[in-house]
Coordinates of C-alpha atoms in Angstrom, one line a residue:
X179 CA 190.3 -25.1 -21.0
X180 CA 187.5 -22.7 -19.6
X181 CA 184.1 -24.4 -18.3
X182 CA 180.7 -22.5 -17.5
X183 CA 180.0 -22.5 -13.9
X184 CA 176.9 -21.2 -11.8
X185 CA 177.6 -18.5 -9.2
X186 CA 174.8 -18.8 -6.3
X187 CA 173.9 -16.8 -3.5
X188 CA 176.1 -18.0 -0.5
X189 CA 175.1 -18.5 3.1
X190 CA 173.5 -15.3 4.1
X191 CA 172.1 -16.6 7.7
X192 CA 168.5 -16.5 8.3
X193 CA 167.6 -14.4 5.4
X194 CA 165.2 -15.6 3.0
X195 CA 163.4 -13.9 -0.2
X196 CA 165.8 -10.9 -0.2
X197 CA 165.1 -8.4 -2.6
X198 CA 167.9 -7.6 -5.3
X199 CA 168.3 -3.7 -5.2
X200 CA 171.6 -3.4 -7.6
X201 CA 172.9 -5.5 -10.1
X202 CA 176.8 -4.8 -11.0
X203 CA 177.5 -6.4 -13.8
X204 CA 176.2 -7.7 -17.5
X205 CA 177.3 -10.1 -19.9
X206 CA 180.9 -9.8 -21.2
X207 CA 182.0 -8.3 -18.1
X208 CA 185.3 -9.7 -16.6
X209 CA 185.2 -10.1 -12.8
X210 CA 187.6 -10.9 -10.0
X211 CA 187.2 -13.3 -7.4
X212 CA 185.1 -12.0 -4.4
X213 CA 183.9 -8.8 -6.6
X214 CA 180.6 -8.1 -5.9
X215 CA 177.8 -9.2 -8.2
X216 CA 174.5 -7.9 -6.8
X217 CA 173.6 -5.8 -3.6
X218 CA 170.7 -7.1 -1.6
X219 CA 168.8 -5.2 1.0
X220 CA 166.5 -6.8 3.8
X221 CA 164.6 -4.6 6.3
X222 CA 167.6 -5.0 8.5
X223 CA 170.6 -5.2 6.2
X224 CA 172.3 -4.4 2.9
X225 CA 174.7 -7.2 1.8
X226 CA 176.7 -8.0 -1.5
X227 CA 176.7 -11.3 -3.3
X228 CA 180.6 -11.8 -4.3
X229 CA 181.9 -13.9 -7.0
X230 CA 183.4 -17.2 -5.7
X231 CA 185.6 -17.5 -9.1
X232 CA 187.2 -15.0 -11.4
X233 CA 186.3 -15.0 -15.0
X234 CA 183.8 -13.5 -17.7
X235 CA 180.0 -13.0 -17.1
X236 CA 178.2 -15.3 -19.8
X237 CA 174.5 -14.7 -18.7
X238 CA 173.1 -12.7 -15.8
X239 CA 170.2 -14.4 -14.1
X240 CA 168.7 -11.9 -11.7
X241 CA 167.3 -8.4 -12.1
X242 CA 166.7 -5.5 -9.9
X243 CA 163.5 -6.2 -7.8
X244 CA 163.9 -9.9 -7.9
X245 CA 163.7 -11.8 -4.3
X246 CA 166.4 -14.3 -4.0
X247 CA 167.8 -16.8 -1.2
X248 CA 170.6 -19.0 -0.4
X249 CA 171.5 -21.2 -3.3
X250 CA 169.8 -19.1 -6.0
X251 CA 171.9 -18.8 -9.4
X252 CA 172.9 -15.2 -10.1
X253 CA 175.1 -15.7 -12.9
X254 CA 176.6 -18.0 -15.6
X255 CA 180.4 -17.3 -15.4
X256 CA 183.1 -18.8 -17.8
X257 CA 185.7 -19.5 -15.3
X258 CA 189.0 -17.9 -16.1
X259 CA 191.0 -20.7 -17.6
X260 CA 190.7 -19.1 -21.1
X261 CA 191.4 -15.4 -19.4
X262 CA 194.5 -17.1 -17.8
X263 CA 195.7 -18.3 -21.3
X264 CA 194.8 -15.1 -22.9
X265 CA 196.7 -13.2 -20.0
X266 CA 199.7 -15.7 -20.3
X267 CA 201.5 -13.6 -23.3
X268 CA 201.5 -10.6 -20.9
X269 CA 203.5 -12.5 -18.4
X270 CA 206.3 -13.2 -21.4
X271 CA 205.8 -10.0 -22.8
X272 CA 209.2 -7.7 -23.0
X273 CA 207.5 -4.9 -20.9
X274 CA 208.3 -5.8 -17.2
X275 CA 205.7 -3.7 -15.5
X276 CA 202.9 -5.3 -17.5
X277 CA 204.1 -8.6 -16.0
X278 CA 203.3 -7.5 -12.7
X279 CA 199.7 -7.2 -12.9
X280 CA 199.5 -9.0 -9.1
X281 CA 200.2 -6.3 -6.6
X282 CA 203.9 -6.0 -5.6
X283 CA 205.5 -5.7 -2.3
X284 CA 205.1 -2.3 -0.9
X285 CA 208.2 0.2 -1.0
X286 CA 209.6 0.6 2.3
X287 CA 208.7 4.2 2.2
X288 CA 204.7 3.3 1.8
X289 CA 204.2 0.1 3.5
X290 CA 200.9 -1.4 5.1
X291 CA 198.5 0.6 7.4
X292 CA 196.4 -1.1 9.6
X293 CA 193.0 1.3 9.9
X294 CA 191.0 0.9 13.0
X295 CA 187.8 2.0 14.3
X296 CA 188.5 5.6 15.9
X297 CA 187.2 7.0 19.0
X298 CA 183.2 6.6 18.8
X299 CA 182.0 7.5 22.1
X300 CA 180.6 5.1 24.4
X301 CA 179.4 2.8 21.6
X302 CA 180.4 -0.7 22.2
X303 CA 180.0 -3.7 19.8
X304 CA 178.3 -1.7 16.8
X305 CA 177.1 -3.7 14.3
X306 CA 178.3 -3.0 10.6
X307 CA 175.6 -2.5 8.4
X308 CA 177.3 -1.5 5.2
X309 CA 181.2 -2.2 3.7
X310 CA 181.8 0.3 1.0
X311 CA 185.4 -1.0 0.0
X312 CA 186.7 -4.1 -1.4
X313 CA 190.4 -5.4 -2.0
X314 CA 192.0 -3.3 -4.9
X315 CA 190.0 -0.1 -4.2
X316 CA 191.8 3.2 -4.1
X317 CA 190.5 5.4 -1.3
X318 CA 191.2 9.0 0.1
X319 CA 191.9 9.8 3.5
X320 CA 188.6 10.5 5.7
X321 CA 186.6 8.4 2.8
X322 CA 183.9 6.4 4.4
X323 CA 184.9 2.4 4.8
X324 CA 181.8 1.0 6.6
X325 CA 178.9 2.2 8.0
X326 CA 177.9 1.2 11.7
X327 CA 174.3 1.6 13.1
X328 CA 173.6 1.1 16.9
X329 CA 170.3 1.4 18.3
X330 CA 171.1 5.4 18.6
X331 CA 172.6 6.7 15.6
X332 CA 174.3 5.6 12.5
X333 CA 178.2 6.6 12.1
X334 CA 180.7 6.1 9.4
X335 CA 184.5 4.8 10.0
X336 CA 186.5 7.1 7.8
X337 CA 190.0 5.8 6.4
X338 CA 192.7 7.6 8.4
X339 CA 195.1 7.4 5.3
X340 CA 194.9 7.4 1.5
X341 CA 195.9 4.3 -0.6
X342 CA 194.7 0.9 -1.8
X343 CA 192.7 -1.5 0.1
X344 CA 195.0 -4.8 0.5
X345 CA 192.4 -6.5 3.1
X346 CA 189.2 -6.0 4.6
X347 CA 188.9 -7.3 8.0
X348 CA 185.2 -7.0 8.9
X349 CA 181.8 -8.0 7.1
X350 CA 178.2 -6.9 7.2
X351 CA 176.6 -8.1 10.3
X352 CA 180.1 -8.2 12.5
X353 CA 179.9 -6.1 16.0
X354 CA 182.6 -3.8 16.3
X355 CA 184.1 -1.6 18.7
X356 CA 186.7 1.5 19.3
X357 CA 190.4 0.1 18.1
X358 CA 189.1 -2.9 15.9
X359 CA 190.6 -3.5 12.8
X360 CA 188.7 -2.4 9.9
X361 CA 191.2 -2.6 6.8
X362 CA 194.6 -3.0 6.1
X363 CA 195.7 -0.2 3.6
X364 CA 198.8 0.2 1.3
X365 CA 199.5 3.6 1.7
X366 CA 199.2 5.7 -1.3
X367 CA 202.9 5.9 -2.6
X368 CA 202.7 2.0 -3.2
X369 CA 198.8 2.8 -4.3
X370 CA 199.8 5.1 -6.9
X371 CA 202.2 2.2 -8.6
X372 CA 199.7 -0.1 -8.1
X373 CA 197.1 1.9 -10.0
X374 CA 199.6 2.5 -12.7
X375 CA 200.1 -1.2 -13.4
X376 CA 196.6 -2.0 -13.2
X377 CA 195.7 0.9 -15.7
X378 CA 198.2 -0.6 -17.9
X379 CA 197.3 -4.1 -17.9
X380 CA 194.7 -4.2 -20.5
X381 CA 196.8 -2.8 -23.4
X382 CA 199.1 -5.7 -22.5
X383 CA 196.5 -8.4 -24.1
X384 CA 194.8 -6.6 -27.1
X385 CA 193.7 -10.1 -28.4
X386 CA 191.9 -10.7 -25.1
X387 CA 190.5 -7.2 -25.3
X388 CA 189.0 -8.0 -28.9
X389 CA 187.0 -11.2 -27.3
X390 CA 185.9 -10.4 -24.1
X391 CA 185.0 -6.6 -22.4
X392 CA 188.2 -5.3 -20.6
X393 CA 188.5 -5.2 -16.9
X394 CA 186.7 -2.6 -15.2
X395 CA 189.4 -0.2 -13.8
X396 CA 190.4 0.1 -10.3
X397 CA 188.0 1.9 -8.4
X398 CA 188.8 5.5 -7.9
X399 CA 188.3 7.7 -4.9
X400 CA 184.5 9.3 -5.0
X401 CA 186.2 13.0 -5.9
X402 CA 187.6 11.5 -9.0
X403 CA 184.6 9.6 -10.2
X404 CA 182.7 10.9 -13.2
X405 CA 179.1 12.3 -12.6
X406 CA 176.4 9.5 -12.2
X407 CA 173.4 10.9 -14.2
X408 CA 171.7 7.3 -13.8
X409 CA 171.7 7.7 -10.3
X410 CA 169.2 10.6 -10.4
X411 CA 165.7 8.5 -9.6
X412 CA 162.5 8.9 -11.2
X413 CA 159.4 9.2 -9.1
X414 CA 158.7 5.6 -8.4
X415 CA 162.1 4.4 -9.2
X416 CA 164.3 2.1 -7.1
X417 CA 166.4 3.8 -4.9
X418 CA 169.6 2.5 -3.5
X419 CA 169.8 3.5 0.6
X420 CA 170.8 1.2 3.6
X421 CA 167.7 0.6 5.7
X422 CA 169.1 3.1 8.3
X423 CA 168.7 5.8 5.9
X424 CA 165.4 4.6 4.7
X425 CA 164.3 4.7 8.3
X426 CA 165.6 8.3 8.5
X427 CA 163.8 9.3 5.6
X428 CA 160.6 7.9 6.7
X429 CA 161.0 9.7 10.0
X430 CA 161.2 13.2 7.8
X431 CA 158.2 12.1 5.7
X432 CA 160.7 12.1 2.6
X433 CA 160.1 9.9 -0.4
X434 CA 163.5 8.4 -1.1
X435 CA 162.7 7.6 -4.8
X436 CA 163.0 11.3 -5.0
X437 CA 166.2 11.7 -3.5
X438 CA 169.2 11.9 -5.3
X439 CA 172.1 9.7 -4.2
X440 CA 176.0 11.2 -4.1
X441 CA 177.5 8.3 -2.7
X442 CA 179.3 5.4 -4.6
X443 CA 177.3 3.9 -7.2
X444 CA 174.4 6.4 -6.7
X445 CA 173.5 5.1 -3.0
X446 CA 171.6 7.6 -0.9
X447 CA 173.2 8.8 2.3
X448 CA 171.7 10.6 5.2
X449 CA 173.4 13.9 4.2
X450 CA 171.3 13.4 0.8
X451 CA 167.9 13.1 2.7
X452 CA 168.9 16.1 4.6
X453 CA 169.9 18.0 1.7
X454 CA 166.4 17.4 -0.1
X455 CA 164.8 18.5 3.4
X456 CA 166.6 21.6 3.0
X457 CA 166.2 22.2 -0.6
X458 CA 162.3 21.9 -0.3
X459 CA 162.2 24.3 2.7
X460 CA 164.4 26.9 0.4
X461 CA 162.1 26.1 -2.3
X462 CA 164.9 24.6 -4.5
X463 CA 164.6 21.6 -6.6
X464 CA 166.1 18.0 -5.1
X465 CA 169.7 18.1 -5.6
X466 CA 173.1 16.3 -4.2
X467 CA 174.0 17.5 -1.1
X468 CA 176.2 20.5 -1.5
X469 CA 175.6 21.2 -5.4
X470 CA 174.3 24.4 -6.3
X471 CA 170.6 24.5 -7.6
X472 CA 168.1 26.9 -8.8
X473 CA 165.0 28.0 -7.3
X474 CA 161.7 26.1 -8.5
X475 CA 159.0 24.3 -7.0
X476 CA 158.6 23.3 -3.1
X477 CA 157.8 26.4 -1.5
X478 CA 158.6 28.8 -4.2
X479 CA 160.9 30.5 -1.9
X480 CA 164.1 32.6 -3.0
X481 CA 167.4 30.4 -3.0
X482 CA 169.0 30.3 0.5
X483 CA 171.4 33.4 0.4
X484 CA 175.2 32.4 -0.2
X485 CA 177.4 35.0 1.5
X486 CA 181.2 35.3 2.1
X487 CA 181.0 37.0 5.7
X488 CA 184.5 36.8 6.0
X489 CA 184.8 40.3 3.8
X490 CA 182.7 41.7 6.5
X491 CA 185.2 40.6 9.2
X492 CA 186.8 37.7 11.1
X493 CA 184.6 34.7 11.4
X494 CA 184.7 31.2 12.5
X495 CA 183.0 28.0 11.4
X496 CA 181.8 25.3 13.6
X497 CA 180.2 22.3 12.8
X498 CA 176.6 21.7 13.9
X499 CA 176.6 18.7 16.6
X500 CA 174.7 15.4 15.6
X501 CA 171.6 16.5 17.7
X502 CA 171.5 19.8 15.8
X503 CA 171.7 18.4 12.6
X504 CA 169.0 15.6 13.2
X505 CA 166.6 18.2 15.2
X506 CA 167.2 20.9 12.2
X507 CA 165.7 18.3 9.5
X508 CA 162.9 17.4 12.1
X509 CA 161.9 20.8 12.9
X510 CA 161.7 22.0 9.4
X511 CA 159.4 19.2 8.4
X512 CA 157.1 20.0 11.2
X513 CA 157.2 23.5 10.7
X514 CA 156.5 23.3 6.7
X515 CA 153.6 20.4 7.3
X516 CA 151.7 21.1 10.4
X517 CA 149.4 24.0 10.3
X518 CA 150.1 25.0 13.6
X519 CA 148.5 27.9 15.9
X520 CA 149.8 28.9 19.4
X521 CA 147.3 29.8 22.2
X522 CA 148.3 31.5 25.4
X523 CA 147.0 31.4 29.0
X524 CA 148.3 32.6 32.4
X525 CA 147.9 30.1 35.3
X526 CA 148.2 31.4 38.6
X527 CA 150.5 28.9 40.6
X528 CA 150.4 30.9 43.8
X529 CA 149.2 28.0 46.1
X530 CA 151.0 25.3 44.0
X531 CA 154.1 26.6 44.3
X532 CA 153.6 27.3 48.0
X533 CA 153.0 23.4 48.4
X534 CA 156.1 22.5 46.2
X535 CA 158.3 24.3 48.8
X536 CA 156.8 22.8 51.6
X537 CA 157.0 19.6 50.4
X538 CA 160.6 19.7 49.5
X539 CA 161.0 21.2 52.9
X540 CA 159.1 18.2 54.5
X541 CA 161.1 15.7 52.5
X542 CA 164.4 17.4 52.7
X543 CA 166.0 14.6 54.6
X544 CA 164.8 12.0 52.1
X545 CA 166.6 13.6 49.4
X546 CA 163.3 14.1 47.6
X547 CA 163.1 17.4 45.4
X548 CA 159.9 18.2 43.6
X549 CA 160.1 20.5 40.7
X550 CA 157.0 22.2 38.8
X551 CA 157.7 20.0 36.1
X552 CA 156.3 17.1 37.9
X553 CA 153.1 18.7 38.7
X554 CA 152.7 19.9 34.8
X555 CA 153.0 16.4 33.8
X556 CA 150.6 15.5 36.1
X557 CA 148.4 18.1 35.3
X558 CA 149.0 17.4 31.6
X559 CA 147.7 14.1 32.0
X560 CA 144.5 15.1 33.5
X561 CA 143.8 17.5 30.7
X562 CA 144.5 15.0 28.0
X563 CA 142.0 12.5 29.6
X564 CA 139.4 15.3 29.5
X565 CA 140.1 16.3 26.0
X566 CA 141.5 13.1 24.1
X567 CA 141.9 14.7 21.0
X568 CA 145.3 16.3 22.0
X569 CA 146.3 12.7 23.1
X570 CA 146.2 11.4 19.2
X571 CA 148.0 11.3 16.2
X572 CA 147.0 11.8 12.2
X573 CA 146.9 8.6 10.1
X574 CA 146.0 9.5 6.8
X575 CA 142.2 10.3 7.1
X576 CA 142.1 8.6 10.4
X577 CA 142.7 9.7 14.0
X578 CA 144.6 7.5 16.3
X579 CA 143.4 8.1 19.8
X580 CA 146.3 6.6 22.2
X581 CA 145.0 5.0 25.8
X582 CA 148.6 5.4 27.2
X583 CA 149.9 8.7 28.6
X584 CA 153.6 9.0 27.7
X585 CA 154.7 12.6 28.4
X586 CA 157.8 13.9 26.9
X587 CA 159.9 16.8 28.3
X588 CA 162.6 18.9 26.5
X589 CA 165.9 18.6 28.1
X590 CA 168.7 21.1 27.7
X591 CA 171.9 19.6 26.9
X592 CA 175.5 20.9 25.7
X593 CA 174.7 19.5 22.4
X594 CA 171.5 21.0 22.0
X595 CA 167.6 19.6 23.1
X596 CA 166.7 16.3 23.6
X597 CA 163.7 15.2 24.5
X598 CA 163.3 11.9 27.1
X599 CA 159.7 10.6 27.8
X600 CA 158.0 9.6 31.2
X601 CA 156.2 6.7 30.3
X602 CA 152.8 5.6 31.7
X603 CA 152.4 9.2 33.8
X604 CA 149.0 8.4 34.3
X605 CA 150.0 5.8 36.8
X606 CA 152.6 7.6 38.7
X607 CA 152.7 10.1 41.5
X608 CA 154.3 13.4 42.0
X609 CA 157.3 12.0 43.9
X610 CA 157.8 9.1 41.2
X611 CA 157.4 11.4 38.1
X612 CA 159.9 14.1 39.9
X613 CA 162.4 11.5 40.7
X614 CA 162.0 10.0 36.9
X615 CA 162.5 13.3 35.3
X616 CA 165.4 14.2 37.1
X617 CA 166.9 11.2 36.3
X618 CA 166.3 11.4 32.7
X619 CA 167.5 14.8 32.4
X620 CA 170.8 13.7 34.1
X621 CA 171.2 10.8 31.3
X622 CA 170.3 13.7 28.8
X623 CA 173.0 16.0 29.7
X624 CA 175.5 13.0 29.8
X625 CA 174.5 11.6 26.4
X626 CA 173.6 8.6 27.9
X627 CA 169.9 8.3 27.0
X628 CA 168.6 5.0 25.4
X629 CA 166.6 5.2 22.3
X630 CA 163.2 3.7 24.3
X631 CA 163.7 6.7 26.6
X632 CA 163.2 8.9 23.9
X633 CA 160.5 7.3 21.9
X634 CA 156.5 6.7 22.2
X635 CA 155.4 10.4 23.4
X636 CA 152.2 11.2 23.1
X637 CA 152.5 14.7 24.4
X638 CA 155.3 16.8 25.1
X639 CA 156.2 19.9 27.5
X640 CA 159.0 22.3 26.9
X641 CA 159.5 24.2 29.8
X642 CA 161.7 27.4 29.9
X643 CA 160.8 28.2 33.4
X644 CA 164.6 27.8 34.6
X645 CA 165.7 30.5 32.0
X646 CA 162.7 33.1 31.7
X647 CA 160.9 34.7 28.9
X648 CA 157.0 35.2 28.7
X649 CA 155.4 33.2 26.0
X650 CA 156.8 31.2 22.9
X651 CA 155.6 29.3 19.8
X652 CA 156.9 25.8 20.4
X653 CA 157.0 23.5 17.6
X654 CA 155.0 20.2 17.5
X655 CA 157.0 17.3 17.5
X656 CA 155.2 14.9 14.9
X657 CA 153.5 12.7 14.8
X658 CA 152.0 14.3 18.0
X659 CA 149.3 17.0 17.5
X660 CA 150.1 19.5 20.2
X661 CA 153.1 20.7 22.4
X662 CA 152.9 23.0 25.7
X663 CA 155.3 25.5 26.2
X664 CA 155.8 27.0 29.8
X665 CA 158.0 30.3 30.4
X666 CA 159.1 31.6 33.9
X667 CA 156.5 32.5 36.5
X668 CA 156.3 35.8 37.8
X669 CA 154.7 37.9 40.4
X670 CA 151.9 39.8 39.1
X671 CA 148.9 42.2 40.3
X672 CA 145.4 40.7 39.8
X673 CA 142.4 42.2 40.4
X674 CA 140.1 39.9 43.1
X675 CA 136.8 42.0 42.6
X676 CA 137.9 44.5 45.5
X677 CA 141.6 45.0 45.1
X678 CA 144.8 44.0 43.1
X679 CA 146.8 41.1 45.1
X680 CA 150.1 39.8 44.1
X681 CA 149.9 36.3 42.2
X682 CA 152.4 34.0 41.0
X683 CA 151.6 33.8 37.4
X684 CA 153.0 31.2 34.9
X685 CA 153.0 31.9 31.3
X686 CA 151.3 28.8 29.4
X687 CA 151.7 28.4 25.4
X688 CA 150.0 25.6 23.7
X689 CA 150.7 24.8 19.8
X690 CA 148.5 22.6 18.3
X691 CA 147.8 21.3 14.8
X692 CA 144.5 22.8 13.3
X693 CA 144.0 19.8 11.6
X694 CA 142.8 18.1 14.5
X695 CA 142.3 20.5 17.2
X696 CA 140.7 24.0 16.4
X697 CA 140.8 27.3 18.4
X698 CA 137.8 26.7 20.6
X699 CA 138.9 23.0 21.6
X700 CA 142.2 24.3 22.5
X701 CA 141.1 27.4 24.5
X702 CA 139.2 24.8 26.4
X703 CA 142.4 22.7 27.3
X704 CA 144.6 25.6 28.1
X705 CA 141.9 27.1 30.6
X706 CA 141.4 23.6 32.1
X707 CA 145.1 23.0 32.5
X708 CA 145.2 26.5 34.2
X709 CA 142.3 25.8 36.5
X710 CA 144.1 22.6 37.5
X711 CA 147.4 24.2 38.3
X712 CA 145.3 26.9 40.3
X713 CA 143.9 24.2 42.7
X714 CA 145.9 21.0 42.2
X715 CA 142.9 19.2 44.3
X716 CA 141.1 18.9 41.1
X717 CA 143.4 16.5 39.8
X718 CA 142.4 13.9 42.4
X719 CA 138.6 14.3 41.4

């Protein structure tokens, strides 16, 4: 005999008043034990509320947008006592395959496979922020099983095999490392037989089908799922994305309600956000990652050309590094959104370079090596103090004037440029700055920079002095309002009023946000900075 029971929010730790972002069931649906009923999302994690019993949904007590806590009633469920009686004929029916509704032991040729966390570099104990599968789900090889988020990056753990999920060994909040078991998978040979049984099971009990809605079929791989038109968000609609994706979208200035999700159940991934930014850049309408779109709106640009380069000759395709992909989205946003102007100036660093060489020679035994970057950082701090608009950020109609001086510098690494930050540069001497920049650059090349070592900059210096070039136009690193580009110094003849004398000239290229800094102010900053570098004694005044 069946009974109606309340399914409540279980223990979810310290979370209280967590918003409902998805409701997965409706009255009449048949649910299994541990099947997800609703998805909650706090500012730290996304979590599913599972059903504690199997049965038929009689009433859903929550809706999208509600805030719920532990003990809150989610649904009223008619426990599967009646369902079991309805399923009984199937057990006695002459058709043998229909009796085997429960998963049968896997054939020896298929077997169970342990799917472990692969090589994820130096990351240890990375928190699980999303679990994308549950027992019974069919997954493809390379399909994402869980999402991890460290203090540096968000990464997916893919399935090494195709098959049916037998057991999920992790949950949201767990911290896992390379080699940890994620799921136990029944490889695809056995999975196909399980799917066949599952799809035949509803036809074994027509009487039950007439009384309640049929159980949802086993979840198929994303490639086989039908297009989800309901996943296309209207402006202002609730968009389903993990906290890490929402944070990423905020950093790019993207409204997630305008992004189309392509993951399971229409969830928005980082790739969807990147595709949205790319489409805006190319004047295309918002569309799923990789989907063909027509040019419209945005900047009214022509669509990006699609060319088969192989017809012209041999080609090789190489994936962008993670740093390159992140940089591309940030730089694209900054290039489009900031009305930037670049101003050039020449700085006479003849005396400063001589002083630097002498200083290094005097301190050679102590292992101290002072670079020109240290002097540039120190001079930039003085210029920022004289012209505080350069040490600010736009916040709507307000200008946030920063009283701290955190100077970032671009570091070249095998995987692309990263930008470590020298904190409180105004309180440090040349030797200390030189030592710190050397240590940060080494960590950058080794890929060991911590997030807090790349955050909080109020001004950036991009120096190509070790490579060459004359002038360039660096892109501002939002939300900063200016960036200084530096090229390789070279000897040039300079007229001193009587004759030409050889001087070591360093090219400076200052890019500034014209909404905050006009041409006159930018030129004054550049000239003052060049004066400091020409006579560094001015720095102590």
